[in-house]
Tab-separated table of C-alpha atoms in Angstrom:
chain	number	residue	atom	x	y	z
C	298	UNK	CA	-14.935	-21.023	-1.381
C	299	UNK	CA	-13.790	-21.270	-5.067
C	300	UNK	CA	-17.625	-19.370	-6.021
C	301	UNK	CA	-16.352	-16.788	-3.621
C	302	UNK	CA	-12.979	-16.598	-5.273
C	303	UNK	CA	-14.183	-16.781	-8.772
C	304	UNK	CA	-16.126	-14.009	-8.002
C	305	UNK	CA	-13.769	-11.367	-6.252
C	306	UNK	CA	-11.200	-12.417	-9.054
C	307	UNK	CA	-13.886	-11.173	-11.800
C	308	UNK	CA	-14.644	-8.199	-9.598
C	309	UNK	CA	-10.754	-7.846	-8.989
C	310	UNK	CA	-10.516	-7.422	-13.040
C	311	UNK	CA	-13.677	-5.068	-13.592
C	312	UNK	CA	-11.821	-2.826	-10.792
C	313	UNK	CA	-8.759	-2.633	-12.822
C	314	UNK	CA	-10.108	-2.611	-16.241
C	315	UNK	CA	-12.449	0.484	-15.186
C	316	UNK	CA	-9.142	1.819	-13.497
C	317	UNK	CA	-7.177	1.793	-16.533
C	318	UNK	CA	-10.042	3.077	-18.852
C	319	UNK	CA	-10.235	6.045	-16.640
C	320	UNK	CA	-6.655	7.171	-16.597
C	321	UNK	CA	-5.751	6.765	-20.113
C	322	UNK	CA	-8.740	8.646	-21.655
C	323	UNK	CA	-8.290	11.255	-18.855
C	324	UNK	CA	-4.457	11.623	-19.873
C	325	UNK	CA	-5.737	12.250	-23.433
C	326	UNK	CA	-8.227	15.253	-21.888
C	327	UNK	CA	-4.673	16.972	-21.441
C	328	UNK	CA	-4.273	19.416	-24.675
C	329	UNK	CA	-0.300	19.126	-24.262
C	330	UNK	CA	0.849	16.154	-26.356
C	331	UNK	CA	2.851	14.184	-24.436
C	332	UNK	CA	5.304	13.290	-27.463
C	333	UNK	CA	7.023	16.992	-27.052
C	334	UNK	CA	8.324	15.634	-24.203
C	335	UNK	CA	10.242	12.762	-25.365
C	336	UNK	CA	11.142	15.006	-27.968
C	337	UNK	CA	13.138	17.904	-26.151
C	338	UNK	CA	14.177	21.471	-26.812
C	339	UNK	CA	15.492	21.138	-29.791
C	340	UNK	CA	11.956	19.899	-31.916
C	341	UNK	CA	11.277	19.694	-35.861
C	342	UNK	CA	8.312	18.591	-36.834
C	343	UNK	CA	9.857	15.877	-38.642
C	344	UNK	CA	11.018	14.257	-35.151
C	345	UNK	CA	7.663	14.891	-33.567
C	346	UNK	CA	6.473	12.736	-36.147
C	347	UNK	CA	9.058	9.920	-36.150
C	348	UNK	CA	8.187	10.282	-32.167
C	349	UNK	CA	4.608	9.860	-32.699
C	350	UNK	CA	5.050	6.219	-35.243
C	351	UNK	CA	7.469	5.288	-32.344
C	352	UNK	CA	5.356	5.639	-29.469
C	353	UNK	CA	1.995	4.231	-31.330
C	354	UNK	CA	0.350	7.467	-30.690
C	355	UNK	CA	-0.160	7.819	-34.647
C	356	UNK	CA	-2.658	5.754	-33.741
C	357	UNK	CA	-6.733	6.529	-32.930
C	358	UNK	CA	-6.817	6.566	-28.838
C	359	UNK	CA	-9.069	3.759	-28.932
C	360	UNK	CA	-6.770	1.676	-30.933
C	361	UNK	CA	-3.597	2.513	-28.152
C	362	UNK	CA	-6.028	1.391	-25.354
C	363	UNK	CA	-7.011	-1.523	-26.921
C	364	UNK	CA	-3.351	-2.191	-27.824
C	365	UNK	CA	-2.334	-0.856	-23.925
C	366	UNK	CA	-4.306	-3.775	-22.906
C	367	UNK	CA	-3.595	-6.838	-25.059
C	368	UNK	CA	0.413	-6.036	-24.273
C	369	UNK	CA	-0.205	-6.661	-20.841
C	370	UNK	CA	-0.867	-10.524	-21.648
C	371	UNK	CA	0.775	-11.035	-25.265
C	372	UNK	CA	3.419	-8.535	-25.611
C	373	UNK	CA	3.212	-5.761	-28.088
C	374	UNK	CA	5.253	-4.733	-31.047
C	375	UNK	CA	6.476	-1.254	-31.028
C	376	UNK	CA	8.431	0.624	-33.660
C	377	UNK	CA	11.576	0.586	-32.047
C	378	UNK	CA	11.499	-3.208	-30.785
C	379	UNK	CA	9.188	-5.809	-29.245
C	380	UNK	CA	7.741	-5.732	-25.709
C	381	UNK	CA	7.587	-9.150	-23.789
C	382	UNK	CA	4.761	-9.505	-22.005
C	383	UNK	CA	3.676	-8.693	-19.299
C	384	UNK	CA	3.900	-5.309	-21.394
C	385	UNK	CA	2.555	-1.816	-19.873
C	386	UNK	CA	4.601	0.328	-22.785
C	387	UNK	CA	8.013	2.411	-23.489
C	388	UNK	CA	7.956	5.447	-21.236
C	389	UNK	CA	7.611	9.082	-22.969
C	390	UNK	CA	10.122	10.462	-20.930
C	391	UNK	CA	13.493	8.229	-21.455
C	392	UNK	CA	12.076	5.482	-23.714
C	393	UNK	CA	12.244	2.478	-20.929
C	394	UNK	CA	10.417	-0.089	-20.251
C	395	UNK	CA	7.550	0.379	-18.058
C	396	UNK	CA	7.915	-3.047	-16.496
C	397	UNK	CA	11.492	-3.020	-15.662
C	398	UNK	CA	11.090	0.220	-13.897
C	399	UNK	CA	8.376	-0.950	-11.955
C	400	UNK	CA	10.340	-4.039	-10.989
C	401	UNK	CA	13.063	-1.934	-10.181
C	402	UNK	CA	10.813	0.185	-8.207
C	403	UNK	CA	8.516	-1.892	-6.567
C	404	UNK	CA	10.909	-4.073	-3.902
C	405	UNK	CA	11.000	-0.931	-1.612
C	406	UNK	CA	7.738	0.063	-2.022
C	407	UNK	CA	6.730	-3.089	-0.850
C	408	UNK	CA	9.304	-3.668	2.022
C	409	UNK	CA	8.011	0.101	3.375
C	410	UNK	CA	4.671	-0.948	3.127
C	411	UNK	CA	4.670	-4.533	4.492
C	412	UNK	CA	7.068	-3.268	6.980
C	413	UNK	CA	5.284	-0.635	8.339
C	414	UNK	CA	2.110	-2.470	8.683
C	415	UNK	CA	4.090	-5.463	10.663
C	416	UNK	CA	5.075	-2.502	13.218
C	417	UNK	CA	1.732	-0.691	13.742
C	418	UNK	CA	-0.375	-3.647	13.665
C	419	UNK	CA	1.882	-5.536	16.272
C	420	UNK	CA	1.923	-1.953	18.213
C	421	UNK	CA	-1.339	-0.302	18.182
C	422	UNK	CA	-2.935	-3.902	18.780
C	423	UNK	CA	-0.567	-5.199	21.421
C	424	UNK	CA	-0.721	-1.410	23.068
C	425	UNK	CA	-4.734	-1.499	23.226
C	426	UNK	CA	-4.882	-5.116	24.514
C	427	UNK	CA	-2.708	-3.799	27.644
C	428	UNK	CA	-4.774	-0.507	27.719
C	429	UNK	CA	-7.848	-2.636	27.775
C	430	UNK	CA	-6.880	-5.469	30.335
C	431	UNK	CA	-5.712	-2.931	32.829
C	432	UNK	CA	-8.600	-0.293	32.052
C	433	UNK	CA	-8.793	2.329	34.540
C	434	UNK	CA	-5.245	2.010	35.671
C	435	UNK	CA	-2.146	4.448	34.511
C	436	UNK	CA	-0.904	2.306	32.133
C	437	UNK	CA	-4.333	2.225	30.182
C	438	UNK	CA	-4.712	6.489	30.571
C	439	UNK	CA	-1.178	6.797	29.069
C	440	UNK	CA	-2.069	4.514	26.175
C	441	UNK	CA	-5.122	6.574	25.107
C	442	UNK	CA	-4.015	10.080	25.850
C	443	UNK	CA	-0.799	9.450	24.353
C	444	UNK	CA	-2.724	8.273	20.870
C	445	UNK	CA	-5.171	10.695	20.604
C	446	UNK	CA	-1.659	13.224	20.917
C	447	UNK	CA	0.009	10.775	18.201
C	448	UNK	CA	-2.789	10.504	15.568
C	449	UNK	CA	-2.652	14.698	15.278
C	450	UNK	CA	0.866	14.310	13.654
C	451	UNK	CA	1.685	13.756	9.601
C	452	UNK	CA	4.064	11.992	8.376
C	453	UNK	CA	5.867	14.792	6.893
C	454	UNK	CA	6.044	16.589	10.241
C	455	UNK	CA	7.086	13.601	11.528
C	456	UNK	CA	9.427	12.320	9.444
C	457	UNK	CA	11.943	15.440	9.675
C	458	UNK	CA	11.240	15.650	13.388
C	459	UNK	CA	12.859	12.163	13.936
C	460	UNK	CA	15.761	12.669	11.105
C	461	UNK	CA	17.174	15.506	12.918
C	462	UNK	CA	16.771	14.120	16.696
C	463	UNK	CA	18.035	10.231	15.222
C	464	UNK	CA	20.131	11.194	12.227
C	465	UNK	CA	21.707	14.781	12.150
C	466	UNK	CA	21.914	15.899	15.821
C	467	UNK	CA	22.668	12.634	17.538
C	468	UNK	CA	24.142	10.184	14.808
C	469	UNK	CA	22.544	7.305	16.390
C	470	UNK	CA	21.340	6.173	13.178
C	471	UNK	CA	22.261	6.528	9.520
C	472	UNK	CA	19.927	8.296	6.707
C	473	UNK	CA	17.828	6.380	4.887
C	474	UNK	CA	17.981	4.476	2.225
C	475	UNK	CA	16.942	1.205	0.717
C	476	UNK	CA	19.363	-1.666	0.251
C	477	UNK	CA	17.874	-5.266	-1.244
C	478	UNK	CA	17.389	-7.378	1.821
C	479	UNK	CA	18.755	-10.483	-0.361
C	480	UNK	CA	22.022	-8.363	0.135
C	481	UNK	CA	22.183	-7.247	2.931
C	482	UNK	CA	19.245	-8.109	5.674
C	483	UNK	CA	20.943	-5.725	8.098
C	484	UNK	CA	21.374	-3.087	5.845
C	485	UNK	CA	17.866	-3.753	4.786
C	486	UNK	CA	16.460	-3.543	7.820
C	487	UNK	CA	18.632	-0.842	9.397
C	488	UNK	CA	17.960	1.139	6.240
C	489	UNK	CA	14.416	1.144	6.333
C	490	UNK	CA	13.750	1.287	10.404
C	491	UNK	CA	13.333	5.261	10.807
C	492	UNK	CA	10.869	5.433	7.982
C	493	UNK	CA	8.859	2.087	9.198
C	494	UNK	CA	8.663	3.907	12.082
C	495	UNK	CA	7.600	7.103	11.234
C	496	UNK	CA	4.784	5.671	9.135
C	497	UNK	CA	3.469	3.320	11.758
C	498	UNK	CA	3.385	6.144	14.217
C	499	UNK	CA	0.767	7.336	12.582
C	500	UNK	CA	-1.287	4.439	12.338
C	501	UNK	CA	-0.190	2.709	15.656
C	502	UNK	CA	-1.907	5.386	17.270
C	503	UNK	CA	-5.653	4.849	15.762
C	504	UNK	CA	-5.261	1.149	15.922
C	505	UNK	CA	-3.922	1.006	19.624
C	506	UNK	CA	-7.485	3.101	20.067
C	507	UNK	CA	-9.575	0.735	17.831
C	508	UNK	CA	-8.157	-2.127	19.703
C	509	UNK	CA	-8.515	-1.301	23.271
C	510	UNK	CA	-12.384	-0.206	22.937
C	511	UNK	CA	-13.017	-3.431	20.590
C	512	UNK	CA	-11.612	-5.638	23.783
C	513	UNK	CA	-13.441	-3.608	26.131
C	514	UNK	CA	-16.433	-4.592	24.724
C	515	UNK	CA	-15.658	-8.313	23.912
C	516	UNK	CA	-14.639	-8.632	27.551
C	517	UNK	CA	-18.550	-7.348	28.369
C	518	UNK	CA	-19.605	-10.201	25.958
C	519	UNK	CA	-21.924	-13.472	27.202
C	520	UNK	CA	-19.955	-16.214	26.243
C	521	UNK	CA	-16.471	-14.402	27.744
C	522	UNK	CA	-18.445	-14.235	31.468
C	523	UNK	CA	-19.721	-17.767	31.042
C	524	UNK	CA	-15.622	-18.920	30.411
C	525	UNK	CA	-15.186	-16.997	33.759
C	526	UNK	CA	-18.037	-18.605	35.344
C	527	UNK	CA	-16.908	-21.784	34.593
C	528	UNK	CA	-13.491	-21.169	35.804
C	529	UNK	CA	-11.070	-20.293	33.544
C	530	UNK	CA	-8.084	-18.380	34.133
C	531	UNK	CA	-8.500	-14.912	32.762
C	532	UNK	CA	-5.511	-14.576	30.579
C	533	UNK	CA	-7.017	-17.793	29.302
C	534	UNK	CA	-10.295	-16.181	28.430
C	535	UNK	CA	-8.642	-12.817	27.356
C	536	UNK	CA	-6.575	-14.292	24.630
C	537	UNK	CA	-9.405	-17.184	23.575
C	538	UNK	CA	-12.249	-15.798	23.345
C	539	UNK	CA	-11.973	-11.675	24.468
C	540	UNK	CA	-9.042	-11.019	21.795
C	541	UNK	CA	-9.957	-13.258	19.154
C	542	UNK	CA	-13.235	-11.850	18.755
C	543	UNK	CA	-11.922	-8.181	18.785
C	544	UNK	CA	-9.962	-8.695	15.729
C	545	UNK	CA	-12.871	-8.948	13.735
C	546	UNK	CA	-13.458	-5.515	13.325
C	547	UNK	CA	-10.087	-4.031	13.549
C	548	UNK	CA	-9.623	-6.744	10.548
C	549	UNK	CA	-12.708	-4.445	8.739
C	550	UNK	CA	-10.762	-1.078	8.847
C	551	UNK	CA	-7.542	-2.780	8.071
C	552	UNK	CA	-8.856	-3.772	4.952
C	553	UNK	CA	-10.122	0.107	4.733
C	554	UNK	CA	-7.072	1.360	5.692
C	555	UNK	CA	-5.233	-0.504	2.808
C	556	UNK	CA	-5.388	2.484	0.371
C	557	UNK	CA	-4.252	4.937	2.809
C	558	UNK	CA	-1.297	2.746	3.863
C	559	UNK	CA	-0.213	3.111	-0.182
C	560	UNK	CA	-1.076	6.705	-0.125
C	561	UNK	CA	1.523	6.999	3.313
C	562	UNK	CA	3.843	5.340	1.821
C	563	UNK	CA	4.503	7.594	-1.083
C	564	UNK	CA	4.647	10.487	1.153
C	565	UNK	CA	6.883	8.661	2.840
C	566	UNK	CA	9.142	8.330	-0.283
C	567	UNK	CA	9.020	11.486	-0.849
C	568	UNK	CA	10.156	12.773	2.955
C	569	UNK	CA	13.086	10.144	2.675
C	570	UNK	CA	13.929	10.826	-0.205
C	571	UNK	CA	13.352	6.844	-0.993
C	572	UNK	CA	12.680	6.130	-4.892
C	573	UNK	CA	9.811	3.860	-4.994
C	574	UNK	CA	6.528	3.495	-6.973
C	575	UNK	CA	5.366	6.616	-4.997
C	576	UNK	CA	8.056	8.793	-5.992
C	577	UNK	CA	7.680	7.065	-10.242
C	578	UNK	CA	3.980	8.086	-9.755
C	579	UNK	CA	4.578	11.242	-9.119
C	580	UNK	CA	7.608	11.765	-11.577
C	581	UNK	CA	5.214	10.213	-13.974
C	582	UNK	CA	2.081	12.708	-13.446
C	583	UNK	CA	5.129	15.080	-13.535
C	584	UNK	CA	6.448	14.401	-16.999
C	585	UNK	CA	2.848	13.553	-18.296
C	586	UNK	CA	4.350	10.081	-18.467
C	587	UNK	CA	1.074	7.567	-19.830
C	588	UNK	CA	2.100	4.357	-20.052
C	589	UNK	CA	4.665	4.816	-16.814
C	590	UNK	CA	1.560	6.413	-14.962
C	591	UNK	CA	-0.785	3.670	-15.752
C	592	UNK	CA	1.613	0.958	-14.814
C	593	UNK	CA	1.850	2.393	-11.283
C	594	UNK	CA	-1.800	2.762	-10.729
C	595	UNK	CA	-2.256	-0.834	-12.133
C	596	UNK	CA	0.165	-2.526	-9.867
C	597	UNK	CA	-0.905	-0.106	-6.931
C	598	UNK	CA	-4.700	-1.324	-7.298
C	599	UNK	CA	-3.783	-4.932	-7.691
C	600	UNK	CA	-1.596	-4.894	-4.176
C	601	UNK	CA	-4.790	-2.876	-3.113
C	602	UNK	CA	-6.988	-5.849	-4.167
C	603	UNK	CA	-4.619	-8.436	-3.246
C	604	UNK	CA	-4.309	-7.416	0.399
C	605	UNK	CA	-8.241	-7.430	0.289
C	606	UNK	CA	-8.422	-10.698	-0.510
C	607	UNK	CA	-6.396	-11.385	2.183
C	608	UNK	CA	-8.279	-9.678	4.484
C	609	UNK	CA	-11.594	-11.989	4.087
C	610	UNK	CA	-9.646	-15.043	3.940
C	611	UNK	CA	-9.059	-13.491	7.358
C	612	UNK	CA	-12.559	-13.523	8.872
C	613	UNK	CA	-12.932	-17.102	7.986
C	614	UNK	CA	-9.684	-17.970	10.083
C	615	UNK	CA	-10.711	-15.732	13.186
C	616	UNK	CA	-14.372	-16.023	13.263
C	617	UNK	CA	-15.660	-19.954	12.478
C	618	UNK	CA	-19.523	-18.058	11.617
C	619	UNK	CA	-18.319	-15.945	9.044
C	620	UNK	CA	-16.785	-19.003	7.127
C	621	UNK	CA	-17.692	-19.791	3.476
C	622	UNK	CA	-18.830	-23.297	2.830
């Protein structure tokens, strides 16, 4: 287990390394440089050069990567002040640091995604276990034919769908918004419900699919008939043996599915009108914003790789064969 860990953790560093390589040298393919922005309308050229000392991007591009990167452990000096590490930069755009935005940020990105995945996984899976143990019966026909209907929507069809049936026609709940659950966990949650929602929808529906045809076909399996035949209750052998083993490969495309969660959830942001890391990304790209737009990516591929990680600890739990000695 700690080969397999050493391992993924190296890989887990390539991944980012190669990640931010990639961005900053493709930022610097841009011709515009990104110092007119911080410097505004009003530009000399004495400024743009006072901006350029500032900012470190006097400096060969080489040099700023290297730089870029040993901040992130040691801090980095700057011009204008010293960076405690962990140090991604001073933004272009308003001169702050990139790591207190981020931490600013990054709560309600990760309440909307963590959130949302609690509700479709509990959904979609609980929906095709009952679709599944009572194939061939209503119950199981409304389950499929109503995913297949769900999994055609977006999110930002969606989204202003249920904010004018929930929030402007009816008033039954209040617009969105994001309040720290350490101060308020009803507010939190209450806050955050319609778009949870709204982004599970869209993944409740292909899960609730996955689910029920991966239980239809452990519930064909040897060793699940042989629990019958030696007399065990069926809900017994549904939920030891049938279920269990069905996880397995919903547990594959979760891990899949990761990215696209991240990639919902800023489009999510952006139909709530919610300011997380989605929305700073964006902004970022926006504002040709480096060192805010690498921070972003960074911390967006690490939860990426951390929730991977996760995922195969996973298979060990569920599935005794697929343990690591």
């Amino acid at each position: 287990m700690l080969q397999f860990l050493l391992r993924r953790t190296f890989g887990a560093a390539l991944i980012l390394l190669l990640i931010s390589a990639f961005t900053f040298f493709m930022f610097f393919a841009i011709p515009q440089d990104p110092a007119t922005l911080a410097c505004g309308k009003n530009c000399t050229p004495d400024a743009l050069e006072i901006i350029h000392k500032n900012l470190g991007l006097d400096q060969p591009v080489i040099l700023q990567f290297w730089h870029f990167l040993t901040g992130i452990f040691a801090g980095r000096d700057f011009a204008v002040g010293h960076c405690d590490a962990p140090c991604f930069g001073v933004s272009f755009a308003n001169n702050q640091n990139v790591w207190d935005t981020i931490l600013d940020r990054f709560p309600l990105t990760l309440s909307l995604t963590v959130g949302s995945l609690v509700v479709f996984l509990v959904v979609g899976l609980g929906a095709g276990m009952l679709a599944a143990k009572y194939r061939g019966t209503w119950l199981d026909k409304v389950f499929s034919s109503g995913s297949l209907v769900i999994s055609s929507l977006q999110i930002y069809f969606l989204g202003p769908l249920v904010l004018l049936a929930l929030v402007y026609t009816t008033g039954w709940l209040d617009k969105p918004k994001y309040v720290p659950i350490s101060e308020d966990p009803g507010g939190w949650f209450m806050g955050l419900l319609i778009p949870w929602v709204v982004m599970a929808t869209i993944f409740t529906a292909n899960y609730t699919r996955m689910s029920r045809s991966s239980m239809v076909e452990q519930l064909q399996e040897e060793h699940v008939r042989a629990a019958r035949a030696k007399g065990m209750s069926g809900n017994y052998t549904f939920f030891r043996y049938a279920w269990r083993g069905s996880l397995i490969p919903i547990i594959t495309i979760l891990g899949i599915d990761l990215s696209s969660l991240l990639a919902g959830g800023m489009v999510t942001e952006l139909t709530f009108g919610l300011a997380g890391l989605g929305r700073l990304a964006l902004e970022s790209v926006t504002n040709k914003d480096l060192p805010m737009l690498m921070g972003v990516m960074l911390i967006s591929a690490a939860l990426i790789i951390v929730f991977n990680l996760i995922v195969d600890a996973l298979y060990a739990v569920i599935d005794p064969r697929v343990r690591l000695s």
